PDB file of C-alpha atoms in Angstrom:
ATOM      1  CA  UNK A   1      97.048 122.969  45.530  1.00  0.00           C
ATOM      2  CA  UNK A   2      98.914 126.008  44.290  1.00  0.00           C
ATOM      3  CA  UNK A   3      97.855 127.337  40.859  1.00  0.00           C
ATOM      4  CA  UNK A   4     100.022 129.515  38.610  1.00  0.00           C
ATOM      5  CA  UNK A   5      98.258 131.484  35.871  1.00  0.00           C
ATOM      6  CA  UNK A   6      99.965 132.693  32.699  1.00  0.00           C
ATOM      7  CA  UNK A   7      98.534 134.400  29.609  1.00  0.00           C
ATOM      8  CA  UNK A   8      98.319 131.915  26.720  1.00  0.00           C
ATOM      9  CA  UNK A   9     100.174 134.128  24.300  1.00  0.00           C
ATOM     10  CA  UNK A  10     102.213 137.289  23.934  1.00  0.00           C
ATOM     11  CA  UNK A  11     103.182 138.879  20.625  1.00  0.00           C
ATOM     12  CA  UNK A  12     106.092 141.277  20.245  1.00  0.00           C
ATOM     13  CA  UNK A  13     107.942 142.950  17.419  1.00  0.00           C
ATOM     14  CA  UNK A  14     111.681 142.375  17.014  1.00  0.00           C
ATOM     15  CA  UNK A  15     113.718 144.767  19.125  1.00  0.00           C
ATOM     16  CA  UNK A  16     110.841 145.454  21.492  1.00  0.00           C
ATOM     17  CA  UNK A  17     110.238 144.172  25.025  1.00  0.00           C
ATOM     18  CA  UNK A  18     108.169 141.110  25.917  1.00  0.00           C
ATOM     19  CA  UNK A  19     106.602 140.868  29.358  1.00  0.00           C
ATOM     20  CA  UNK A  20     105.225 137.550  30.585  1.00  0.00           C
ATOM     21  CA  UNK A  21     103.330 137.348  33.840  1.00  0.00           C
ATOM     22  CA  UNK A  22     102.783 134.484  36.267  1.00  0.00           C
ATOM     23  CA  UNK A  23     100.063 134.972  38.848  1.00  0.00           C
ATOM     24  CA  UNK A  24      99.263 133.068  41.995  1.00  0.00           C
ATOM     25  CA  UNK A  25      98.387 133.445  45.639  1.00  0.00           C
ATOM     26  CA  UNK A  26     100.804 135.666  47.531  1.00  0.00           C
ATOM     27  CA  UNK A  27     104.185 134.206  46.599  1.00  0.00           C
ATOM     28  CA  UNK A  28     105.772 135.292  49.863  1.00  0.00           C
ATOM     29  CA  UNK A  29     109.187 133.669  50.149  1.00  0.00           C
ATOM     30  CA  UNK A  30     108.558 131.122  47.383  1.00  0.00           C
ATOM     31  CA  UNK A  31     111.151 131.335  44.610  1.00  0.00           C
ATOM     32  CA  UNK A  32     109.836 131.524  41.046  1.00  0.00           C
ATOM     33  CA  UNK A  33     111.798 130.008  38.174  1.00  0.00           C
ATOM     34  CA  UNK A  34     111.316 130.407  34.415  1.00  0.00           C
ATOM     35  CA  UNK A  35     111.978 128.023  31.532  1.00  0.00           C
ATOM     36  CA  UNK A  36     112.161 128.566  27.790  1.00  0.00           C
ATOM     37  CA  UNK A  37     110.972 125.710  25.584  1.00  0.00           C
ATOM     38  CA  UNK A  38     111.371 125.702  21.813  1.00  0.00           C
ATOM     39  CA  UNK A  39     109.327 123.301  19.656  1.00  0.00           C
ATOM     40  CA  UNK A  40     110.475 119.705  19.963  1.00  0.00           C
ATOM     41  CA  UNK A  41     113.039 120.526  22.626  1.00  0.00           C
ATOM     42  CA  UNK A  42     113.369 120.131  26.384  1.00  0.00           C
ATOM     43  CA  UNK A  43     112.845 123.191  28.594  1.00  0.00           C
ATOM     44  CA  UNK A  44     115.848 125.341  29.464  1.00  0.00           C
ATOM     45  CA  UNK A  45     116.130 127.302  32.699  1.00  0.00           C
ATOM     46  CA  UNK A  46     116.445 131.027  31.872  1.00  0.00           C
ATOM     47  CA  UNK A  47     115.727 132.682  35.225  1.00  0.00           C
ATOM     48  CA  UNK A  48     115.873 131.222  38.730  1.00  0.00           C
ATOM     49  CA  UNK A  49     115.103 132.481  42.225  1.00  0.00           C
ATOM     50  CA  UNK A  50     112.814 135.219  40.897  1.00  0.00           C
ATOM     51  CA  UNK A  51     115.472 137.186  39.058  1.00  0.00           C
ATOM     52  CA  UNK A  52     118.844 135.418  38.773  1.00  0.00           C
ATOM     53  CA  UNK A  53     120.186 134.153  35.468  1.00  0.00           C
ATOM     54  CA  UNK A  54     122.300 131.098  34.595  1.00  0.00           C
ATOM     55  CA  UNK A  55     125.623 132.214  33.165  1.00  0.00           C
ATOM     56  CA  UNK A  56     124.802 131.000  29.652  1.00  0.00           C
ATOM     57  CA  UNK A  57     121.591 133.098  29.430  1.00  0.00           C
ATOM     58  CA  UNK A  58     121.915 136.596  27.908  1.00  0.00           C
ATOM     59  CA  UNK A  59     121.164 139.591  30.095  1.00  0.00           C
ATOM     60  CA  UNK A  60     118.211 140.436  27.879  1.00  0.00           C
ATOM     61  CA  UNK A  61     116.304 138.003  30.105  1.00  0.00           C
ATOM     62  CA  UNK A  62     115.323 139.221  33.557  1.00  0.00           C
ATOM     63  CA  UNK A  63     112.791 138.358  36.215  1.00  0.00           C
ATOM     64  CA  UNK A  64     111.029 140.023  39.101  1.00  0.00           C
ATOM     65  CA  UNK A  65     108.401 139.226  41.660  1.00  0.00           C
ATOM     66  CA  UNK A  66     106.002 141.269  43.769  1.00  0.00           C
ATOM     67  CA  UNK A  67     103.113 140.093  45.882  1.00  0.00           C
ATOM     68  CA  UNK A  68     100.966 137.792  43.750  1.00  0.00           C
ATOM     69  CA  UNK A  69     102.774 138.176  40.441  1.00  0.00           C
ATOM     70  CA  UNK A  70     106.085 137.194  38.941  1.00  0.00           C
ATOM     71  CA  UNK A  71     107.290 138.633  35.645  1.00  0.00           C
ATOM     72  CA  UNK A  72     109.740 137.504  32.996  1.00  0.00           C
ATOM     73  CA  UNK A  73     110.981 140.333  30.808  1.00  0.00           C
ATOM     74  CA  UNK A  74     112.805 139.881  27.531  1.00  0.00           C
ATOM     75  CA  UNK A  75     114.333 143.073  26.149  1.00  0.00           C
ATOM     76  CA  UNK A  76     115.535 143.627  22.573  1.00  0.00           C
ATOM     77  CA  UNK A  77     113.534 140.603  21.452  1.00  0.00           C
ATOM     78  CA  UNK A  78     115.047 138.488  18.678  1.00  0.00           C
ATOM     79  CA  UNK A  79     113.462 135.945  16.365  1.00  0.00           C
ATOM     80  CA  UNK A  80     115.264 133.196  18.286  1.00  0.00           C
ATOM     81  CA  UNK A  81     113.343 134.113  21.446  1.00  0.00           C
ATOM     82  CA  UNK A  82     110.157 132.719  19.930  1.00  0.00           C
ATOM     83  CA  UNK A  83     109.215 129.874  22.276  1.00  0.00           C
ATOM     84  CA  UNK A  84     106.955 128.785  25.108  1.00  0.00           C
ATOM     85  CA  UNK A  85     107.829 130.134  28.541  1.00  0.00           C
ATOM     86  CA  UNK A  86     106.831 128.365  31.751  1.00  0.00           C
ATOM     87  CA  UNK A  87     106.982 129.622  35.321  1.00  0.00           C
ATOM     88  CA  UNK A  88     107.491 127.183  38.199  1.00  0.00           C
ATOM     89  CA  UNK A  89     107.753 127.127  41.961  1.00  0.00           C
ATOM     90  CA  UNK A  90     107.940 124.586  44.752  1.00  0.00           C
ATOM     91  CA  UNK A  91     104.917 124.385  47.024  1.00  0.00           C
ATOM     92  CA  UNK A  92     106.505 123.587  50.377  1.00  0.00           C
ATOM     93  CA  UNK A  93     103.107 122.929  51.970  1.00  0.00           C
ATOM     94  CA  UNK A  94     102.741 119.673  50.038  1.00  0.00           C
ATOM     95  CA  UNK A  95     106.310 119.161  48.717  1.00  0.00           C
ATOM     96  CA  UNK A  96     105.136 119.466  45.115  1.00  0.00           C
ATOM     97  CA  UNK A  97     106.546 121.289  42.125  1.00  0.00           C
ATOM     98  CA  UNK A  98     104.023 123.480  40.323  1.00  0.00           C
ATOM     99  CA  UNK A  99     104.220 124.820  36.765  1.00  0.00           C
ATOM    100  CA  UNK A 100     102.262 127.592  35.175  1.00  0.00           C
ATOM    101  CA  UNK A 101     100.166 126.924  32.104  1.00  0.00           C
ATOM    102  CA  UNK A 102     102.793 128.343  29.768  1.00  0.00           C
ATOM    103  CA  UNK A 103     102.913 131.390  27.488  1.00  0.00           C
ATOM    104  CA  UNK A 104     103.722 131.256  23.793  1.00  0.00           C
ATOM    105  CA  UNK A 105     105.833 134.224  22.725  1.00  0.00           C
ATOM    106  CA  UNK A 106     105.466 135.060  19.052  1.00  0.00           C
ATOM    107  CA  UNK A 107     107.921 137.413  17.385  1.00  0.00           C
ATOM    108  CA  UNK A 108     106.071 139.345  14.697  1.00  0.00           C
TER     109      UNK A 108
ATOM    110  CA  UNK B   1     128.910 117.866  32.613  1.00  0.00           C
ATOM    111  CA  UNK B   2     125.449 116.660  33.570  1.00  0.00           C
ATOM    112  CA  UNK B   3     123.629 114.514  31.045  1.00  0.00           C
ATOM    113  CA  UNK B   4     120.246 112.860  31.188  1.00  0.00           C
ATOM    114  CA  UNK B   5     119.666 110.373  28.378  1.00  0.00           C
ATOM    115  CA  UNK B   6     116.197 108.924  27.955  1.00  0.00           C
ATOM    116  CA  UNK B   7     114.932 105.870  26.134  1.00  0.00           C
ATOM    117  CA  UNK B   8     113.329 106.121  22.713  1.00  0.00           C
ATOM    118  CA  UNK B   9     109.783 106.787  21.591  1.00  0.00           C
ATOM    119  CA  UNK B  10     107.102 104.197  22.253  1.00  0.00           C
ATOM    120  CA  UNK B  11     103.773 103.373  20.608  1.00  0.00           C
ATOM    121  CA  UNK B  12     101.374 101.355  22.727  1.00  0.00           C
ATOM    122  CA  UNK B  13      97.785 100.206  22.588  1.00  0.00           C
ATOM    123  CA  UNK B  14      95.248 101.207  25.227  1.00  0.00           C
ATOM    124  CA  UNK B  15      95.494  98.993  28.300  1.00  0.00           C
ATOM    125  CA  UNK B  16      99.152  98.163  27.719  1.00  0.00           C
ATOM    126  CA  UNK B  17     102.115  99.150  29.883  1.00  0.00           C
ATOM    127  CA  UNK B  18     105.306 101.024  29.076  1.00  0.00           C
ATOM    128  CA  UNK B  19     108.620 101.682  30.810  1.00  0.00           C
ATOM    129  CA  UNK B  20     110.560 104.863  30.156  1.00  0.00           C
ATOM    130  CA  UNK B  21     114.147 105.126  31.371  1.00  0.00           C
ATOM    131  CA  UNK B  22     116.511 108.012  32.096  1.00  0.00           C
ATOM    132  CA  UNK B  23     120.226 107.603  32.743  1.00  0.00           C
ATOM    133  CA  UNK B  24     122.057 110.284  34.700  1.00  0.00           C
ATOM    134  CA  UNK B  25     125.734 111.040  34.240  1.00  0.00           C
ATOM    135  CA  UNK B  26     127.849 113.830  35.687  1.00  0.00           C
ATOM    136  CA  UNK B  27     126.215 113.501  39.090  1.00  0.00           C
ATOM    137  CA  UNK B  28     125.580 110.604  41.396  1.00  0.00           C
ATOM    138  CA  UNK B  29     122.002 110.216  42.549  1.00  0.00           C
ATOM    139  CA  UNK B  30     122.792 111.054  46.155  1.00  0.00           C
ATOM    140  CA  UNK B  31     123.790 114.568  44.977  1.00  0.00           C
ATOM    141  CA  UNK B  32     120.497 115.401  43.301  1.00  0.00           C
ATOM    142  CA  UNK B  33     116.810 114.634  43.289  1.00  0.00           C
ATOM    143  CA  UNK B  34     115.463 113.276  40.036  1.00  0.00           C
ATOM    144  CA  UNK B  35     111.990 113.859  38.667  1.00  0.00           C
ATOM    145  CA  UNK B  36     109.525 113.055  35.895  1.00  0.00           C
ATOM    146  CA  UNK B  37     107.573 115.806  34.126  1.00  0.00           C
ATOM    147  CA  UNK B  38     104.819 115.225  31.577  1.00  0.00           C
ATOM    148  CA  UNK B  39     103.770 117.379  28.641  1.00  0.00           C
ATOM    149  CA  UNK B  40     100.635 116.389  26.759  1.00  0.00           C
ATOM    150  CA  UNK B  41     100.324 117.603  23.142  1.00  0.00           C
ATOM    151  CA  UNK B  42      99.892 121.378  23.044  1.00  0.00           C
ATOM    152  CA  UNK B  43      99.810 121.573  26.824  1.00  0.00           C
ATOM    153  CA  UNK B  44     102.039 122.850  29.604  1.00  0.00           C
ATOM    154  CA  UNK B  45     104.461 121.026  31.856  1.00  0.00           C
ATOM    155  CA  UNK B  46     103.183 118.913  34.719  1.00  0.00           C
ATOM    156  CA  UNK B  47     105.308 117.490  37.552  1.00  0.00           C
ATOM    157  CA  UNK B  48     104.540 113.818  38.087  1.00  0.00           C
ATOM    158  CA  UNK B  49     106.932 112.423  40.671  1.00  0.00           C
ATOM    159  CA  UNK B  50     110.372 112.789  42.172  1.00  0.00           C
ATOM    160  CA  UNK B  51     112.965 110.784  44.099  1.00  0.00           C
ATOM    161  CA  UNK B  52     115.092 112.270  46.880  1.00  0.00           C
ATOM    162  CA  UNK B  53     115.770 109.215  48.995  1.00  0.00           C
ATOM    163  CA  UNK B  54     112.097 108.365  48.798  1.00  0.00           C
ATOM    164  CA  UNK B  55     109.568 108.738  46.014  1.00  0.00           C
ATOM    165  CA  UNK B  56     106.877 111.402  46.089  1.00  0.00           C
ATOM    166  CA  UNK B  57     104.020 111.512  43.570  1.00  0.00           C
ATOM    167  CA  UNK B  58     101.744 114.320  42.488  1.00  0.00           C
ATOM    168  CA  UNK B  59      98.263 113.361  43.617  1.00  0.00           C
ATOM    169  CA  UNK B  60      96.823 112.928  40.151  1.00  0.00           C
ATOM    170  CA  UNK B  61      99.615 110.538  39.152  1.00  0.00           C
ATOM    171  CA  UNK B  62      99.259 108.167  42.074  1.00  0.00           C
ATOM    172  CA  UNK B  63      98.093 104.715  41.084  1.00  0.00           C
ATOM    173  CA  UNK B  64      99.001 103.851  37.495  1.00  0.00           C
ATOM    174  CA  UNK B  65     102.467 105.409  37.580  1.00  0.00           C
ATOM    175  CA  UNK B  66     105.465 103.989  39.405  1.00  0.00           C
ATOM    176  CA  UNK B  67     108.884 105.625  39.620  1.00  0.00           C
ATOM    177  CA  UNK B  68     111.899 103.507  40.519  1.00  0.00           C
ATOM    178  CA  UNK B  69     115.569 104.340  40.818  1.00  0.00           C
ATOM    179  CA  UNK B  70     118.638 102.149  40.332  1.00  0.00           C
ATOM    180  CA  UNK B  71     121.235 104.040  42.329  1.00  0.00           C
ATOM    181  CA  UNK B  72     124.021 101.724  41.134  1.00  0.00           C
ATOM    182  CA  UNK B  73     123.599 102.597  37.481  1.00  0.00           C
ATOM    183  CA  UNK B  74     122.176 106.103  37.995  1.00  0.00           C
ATOM    184  CA  UNK B  75     119.073 105.170  36.032  1.00  0.00           C
ATOM    185  CA  UNK B  76     115.518 106.091  36.858  1.00  0.00           C
ATOM    186  CA  UNK B  77     112.434 104.426  35.408  1.00  0.00           C
ATOM    187  CA  UNK B  78     108.826 105.435  35.011  1.00  0.00           C
ATOM    188  CA  UNK B  79     106.373 102.592  34.577  1.00  0.00           C
ATOM    189  CA  UNK B  80     102.948 103.463  33.241  1.00  0.00           C
ATOM    190  CA  UNK B  81     100.217 100.814  33.302  1.00  0.00           C
ATOM    191  CA  UNK B  82      96.679 100.556  31.931  1.00  0.00           C
ATOM    192  CA  UNK B  83      97.557 103.154  29.322  1.00  0.00           C
ATOM    193  CA  UNK B  84      94.840 105.440  28.001  1.00  0.00           C
ATOM    194  CA  UNK B  85      94.810 107.755  25.024  1.00  0.00           C
ATOM    195  CA  UNK B  86      95.206 110.753  27.311  1.00  0.00           C
ATOM    196  CA  UNK B  87      98.551 109.356  28.499  1.00  0.00           C
ATOM    197  CA  UNK B  88      99.894 110.321  25.082  1.00  0.00           C
ATOM    198  CA  UNK B  89     102.570 112.838  25.972  1.00  0.00           C
ATOM    199  CA  UNK B  90     106.250 113.623  26.063  1.00  0.00           C
ATOM    200  CA  UNK B  91     107.786 112.487  29.325  1.00  0.00           C
ATOM    201  CA  UNK B  92     110.883 114.321  30.572  1.00  0.00           C
ATOM    202  CA  UNK B  93     113.251 113.474  33.393  1.00  0.00           C
ATOM    203  CA  UNK B  94     114.959 116.362  35.156  1.00  0.00           C
ATOM    204  CA  UNK B  95     117.253 116.991  38.107  1.00  0.00           C
ATOM    205  CA  UNK B  96     117.065 119.368  41.047  1.00  0.00           C
ATOM    206  CA  UNK B  97     120.376 119.919  42.856  1.00  0.00           C
ATOM    207  CA  UNK B  98     118.549 121.208  45.893  1.00  0.00           C
ATOM    208  CA  UNK B  99     117.203 124.591  44.914  1.00  0.00           C
ATOM    209  CA  UNK B 100     113.599 123.646  44.031  1.00  0.00           C
ATOM    210  CA  UNK B 101     114.191 124.093  40.297  1.00  0.00           C
ATOM    211  CA  UNK B 102     115.120 121.889  37.349  1.00  0.00           C
ATOM    212  CA  UNK B 103     118.608 122.731  36.110  1.00  0.00           C
ATOM    213  CA  UNK B 104     119.026 119.835  33.690  1.00  0.00           C
ATOM    214  CA  UNK B 105     116.575 117.899  31.560  1.00  0.00           C
ATOM    215  CA  UNK B 106     116.528 114.763  29.476  1.00  0.00           C
ATOM    216  CA  UNK B 107     115.658 115.045  25.801  1.00  0.00           C
ATOM    217  CA  UNK B 108     112.131 113.731  26.357  1.00  0.00           C
ATOM    218  CA  UNK B 109     110.407 110.484  25.393  1.00  0.00           C
ATOM    219  CA  UNK B 110     107.216 110.522  23.326  1.00  0.00           C
ATOM    220  CA  UNK B 111     104.716 107.880  24.393  1.00  0.00           C
ATOM    221  CA  UNK B 112     101.827 107.492  21.972  1.00  0.00           C
ATOM    222  CA  UNK B 113      98.792 105.483  23.041  1.00  0.00           C
ATOM    223  CA  UNK B 114      96.620 104.547  20.109  1.00  0.00           C
ATOM    224  CA  UNK B 115      94.551 101.618  18.970  1.00  0.00           C
TER     225      UNK B 115
END
């Protein structure tokens, strides 16, 4: 089945840019979605369809995808962005949803 | 406004069974697919099963896990049997309105399996 690989952790200073990658076999037309999860809370969708944003999510969050990698970028990082971030796609070959392993973003 | 409200935390002994519920409001079940996602302590998210007219299970959750849906009340249930310590996890329900992503989530239910 499809496997999505994320780095376990990313550290970033306040005001800087955090980049979180999600690797897999050639994504092709598969849409990649990203979730933010703070400790003790349910995940929240922050980017969908590779690079679109729900209206409630600030424009500091953006996403992109190319070939075998998807990227979530957080600009002007704030302390409140400290969380786990998970990528996800739907594997149409087996009708399964697949999550990445998650990346913990630490704001220094 | 969509809301998913889950049942409370459970503590069970190995070998026991548990039922976790999730009540949907703001949508009727025919408008969405509803899913269960597991998160073991310190681990990532893992899709377990979903209902979109019929139930589909991730391969590794076939057998001891059963998802049922009461379309009248808008409530979905996850039954877990023959519990093991590695079933200790937070179980989330979530909805997909048809775009292969989870727009709304329940608050999560912690199931602890311990002797």
